[in-house]
PDB file of C-alpha atoms in Angstrom:
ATOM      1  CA  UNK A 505    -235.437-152.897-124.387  1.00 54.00           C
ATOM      2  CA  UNK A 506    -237.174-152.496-121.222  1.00 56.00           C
ATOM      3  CA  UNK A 507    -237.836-149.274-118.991  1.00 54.00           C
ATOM      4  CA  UNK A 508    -235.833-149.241-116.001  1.00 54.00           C
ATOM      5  CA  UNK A 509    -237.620-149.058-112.754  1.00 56.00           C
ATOM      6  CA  UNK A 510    -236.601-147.136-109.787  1.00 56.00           C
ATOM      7  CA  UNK A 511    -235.240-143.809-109.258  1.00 55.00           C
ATOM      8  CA  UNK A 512    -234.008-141.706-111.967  1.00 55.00           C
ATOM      9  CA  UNK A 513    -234.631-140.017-114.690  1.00 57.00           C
ATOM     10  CA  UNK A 514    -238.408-140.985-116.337  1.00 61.00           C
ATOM     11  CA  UNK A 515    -238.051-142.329-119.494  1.00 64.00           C
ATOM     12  CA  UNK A 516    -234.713-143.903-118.914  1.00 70.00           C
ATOM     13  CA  UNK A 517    -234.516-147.111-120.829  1.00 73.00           C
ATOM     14  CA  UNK A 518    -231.824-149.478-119.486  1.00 72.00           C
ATOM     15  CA  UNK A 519    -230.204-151.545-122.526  1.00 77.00           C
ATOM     16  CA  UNK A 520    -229.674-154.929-122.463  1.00 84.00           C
ATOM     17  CA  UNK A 521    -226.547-156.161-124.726  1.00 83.00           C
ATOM     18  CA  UNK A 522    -225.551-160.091-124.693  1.00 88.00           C
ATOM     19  CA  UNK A 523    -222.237-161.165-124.541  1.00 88.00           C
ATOM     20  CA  UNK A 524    -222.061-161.960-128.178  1.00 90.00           C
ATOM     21  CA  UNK A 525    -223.140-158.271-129.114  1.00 91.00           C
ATOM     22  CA  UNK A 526    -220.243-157.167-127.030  1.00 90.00           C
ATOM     23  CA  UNK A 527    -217.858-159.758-128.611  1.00 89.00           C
ATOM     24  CA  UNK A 528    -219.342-158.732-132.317  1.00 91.00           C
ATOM     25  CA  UNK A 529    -218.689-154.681-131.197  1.00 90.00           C
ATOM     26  CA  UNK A 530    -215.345-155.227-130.003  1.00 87.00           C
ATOM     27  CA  UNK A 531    -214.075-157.284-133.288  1.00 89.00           C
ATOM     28  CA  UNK A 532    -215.689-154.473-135.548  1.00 91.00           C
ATOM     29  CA  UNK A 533    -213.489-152.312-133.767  1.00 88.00           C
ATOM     30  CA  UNK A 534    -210.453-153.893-133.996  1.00 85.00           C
ATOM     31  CA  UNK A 535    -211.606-154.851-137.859  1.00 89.00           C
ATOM     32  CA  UNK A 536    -212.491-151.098-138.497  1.00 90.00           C
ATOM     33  CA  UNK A 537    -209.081-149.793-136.841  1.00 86.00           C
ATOM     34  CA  UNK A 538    -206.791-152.303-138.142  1.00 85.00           C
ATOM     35  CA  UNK A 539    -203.446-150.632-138.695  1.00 84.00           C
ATOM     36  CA  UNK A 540    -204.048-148.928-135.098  1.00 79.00           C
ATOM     37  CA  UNK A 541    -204.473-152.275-133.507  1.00 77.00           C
ATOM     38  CA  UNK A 542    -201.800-153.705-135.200  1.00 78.00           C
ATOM     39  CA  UNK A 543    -199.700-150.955-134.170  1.00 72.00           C
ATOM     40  CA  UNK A 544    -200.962-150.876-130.600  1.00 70.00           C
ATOM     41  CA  UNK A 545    -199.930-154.823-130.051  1.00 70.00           C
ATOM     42  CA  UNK A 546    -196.456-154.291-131.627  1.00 66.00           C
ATOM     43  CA  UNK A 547    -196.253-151.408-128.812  1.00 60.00           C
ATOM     44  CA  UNK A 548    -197.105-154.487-126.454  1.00 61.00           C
ATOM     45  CA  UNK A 549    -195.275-157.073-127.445  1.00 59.00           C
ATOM     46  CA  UNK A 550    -192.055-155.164-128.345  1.00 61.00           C
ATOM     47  CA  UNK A 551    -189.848-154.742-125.678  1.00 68.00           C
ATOM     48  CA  UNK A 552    -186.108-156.048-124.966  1.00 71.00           C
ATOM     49  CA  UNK A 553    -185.462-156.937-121.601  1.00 74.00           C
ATOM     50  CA  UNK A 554    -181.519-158.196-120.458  1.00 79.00           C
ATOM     51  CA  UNK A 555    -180.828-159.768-116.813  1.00 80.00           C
ATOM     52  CA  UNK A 556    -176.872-158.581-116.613  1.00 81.00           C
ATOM     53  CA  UNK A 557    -175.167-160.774-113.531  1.00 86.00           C
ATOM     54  CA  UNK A 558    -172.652-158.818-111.805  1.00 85.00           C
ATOM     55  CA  UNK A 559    -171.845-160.968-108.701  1.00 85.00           C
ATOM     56  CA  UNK A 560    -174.068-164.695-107.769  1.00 84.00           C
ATOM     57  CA  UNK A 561    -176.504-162.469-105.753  1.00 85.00           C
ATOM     58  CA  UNK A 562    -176.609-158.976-107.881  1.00 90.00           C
ATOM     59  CA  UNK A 563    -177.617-158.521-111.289  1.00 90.00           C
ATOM     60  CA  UNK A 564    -178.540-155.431-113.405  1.00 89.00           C
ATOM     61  CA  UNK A 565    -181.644-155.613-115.237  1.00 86.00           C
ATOM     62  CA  UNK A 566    -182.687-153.533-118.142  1.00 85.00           C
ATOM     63  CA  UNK A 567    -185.834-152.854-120.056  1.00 82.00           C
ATOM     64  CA  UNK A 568    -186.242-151.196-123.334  1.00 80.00           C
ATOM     65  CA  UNK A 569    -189.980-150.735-124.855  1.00 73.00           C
ATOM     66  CA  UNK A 570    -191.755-148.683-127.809  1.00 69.00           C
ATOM     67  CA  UNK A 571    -195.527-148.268-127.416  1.00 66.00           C
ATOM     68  CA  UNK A 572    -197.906-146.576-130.111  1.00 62.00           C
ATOM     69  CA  UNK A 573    -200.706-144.520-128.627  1.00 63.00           C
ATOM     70  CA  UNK A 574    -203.408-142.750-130.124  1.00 61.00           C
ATOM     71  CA  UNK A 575    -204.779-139.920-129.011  1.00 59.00           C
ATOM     72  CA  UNK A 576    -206.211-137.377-131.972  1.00 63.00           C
ATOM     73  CA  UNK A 577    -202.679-137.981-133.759  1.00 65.00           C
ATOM     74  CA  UNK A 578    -199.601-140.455-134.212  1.00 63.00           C
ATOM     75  CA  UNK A 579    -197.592-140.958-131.191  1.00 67.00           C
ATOM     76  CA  UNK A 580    -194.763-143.512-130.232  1.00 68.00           C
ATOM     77  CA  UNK A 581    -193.204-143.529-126.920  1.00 71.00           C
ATOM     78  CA  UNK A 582    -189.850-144.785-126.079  1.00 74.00           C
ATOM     79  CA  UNK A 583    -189.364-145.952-122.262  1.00 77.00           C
ATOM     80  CA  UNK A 584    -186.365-147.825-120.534  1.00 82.00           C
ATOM     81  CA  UNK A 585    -186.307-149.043-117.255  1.00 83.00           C
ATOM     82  CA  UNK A 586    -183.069-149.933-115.257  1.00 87.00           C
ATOM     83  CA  UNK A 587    -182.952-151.595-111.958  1.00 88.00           C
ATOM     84  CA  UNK A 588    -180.697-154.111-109.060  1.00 88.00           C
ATOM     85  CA  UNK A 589    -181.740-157.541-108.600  1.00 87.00           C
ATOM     86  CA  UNK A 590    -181.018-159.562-105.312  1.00 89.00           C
ATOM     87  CA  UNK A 591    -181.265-162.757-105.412  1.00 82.00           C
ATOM     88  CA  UNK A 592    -181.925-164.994-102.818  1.00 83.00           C
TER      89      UNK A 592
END
């Protein structure tokens, strides 16, 4: 650890953290918090998505996702998208 120099606050010390550090934090994390990260990529990777042709150049498309979100308690969200396609 080394002071910082420059402006600022005086005894500021500026920390230096390799990549690996970062790598090793970010995997305790996910280690500590298991069930929550599991939960949170199911939230990602769920999702149902249908392209519904109604004519060669029109289709409907629909989207239907769950996501898991954490924020001092248990929450899952429900969203669904619907929308035209042109195509070209």
């Amino acid at each position: 650890v080394t002071p910082r120099s420059g402006g600022g606050a005086e005894g500021r010390v500026a920390m230096q953290i390799t990549p690996m550090e970062n790598i090793r934090l970010a995997l305790g994390a996910v280690w500590t918090h298991r069930f929550r990260s599991l939960l949170t990529v199911l939230g990602i990777v769920i999702g149902i998505t249908g392209d519904f042709d109604i004519t060669r150049h029109l289709s409907v498309i629909g989207e239907v996702s769950g996501h898991y979100v954490f924020f001092d308690d248990v929450s899952i969200f429900a969203m669904a998208n619907l929308g035209l396609a042109v195509h070209f």
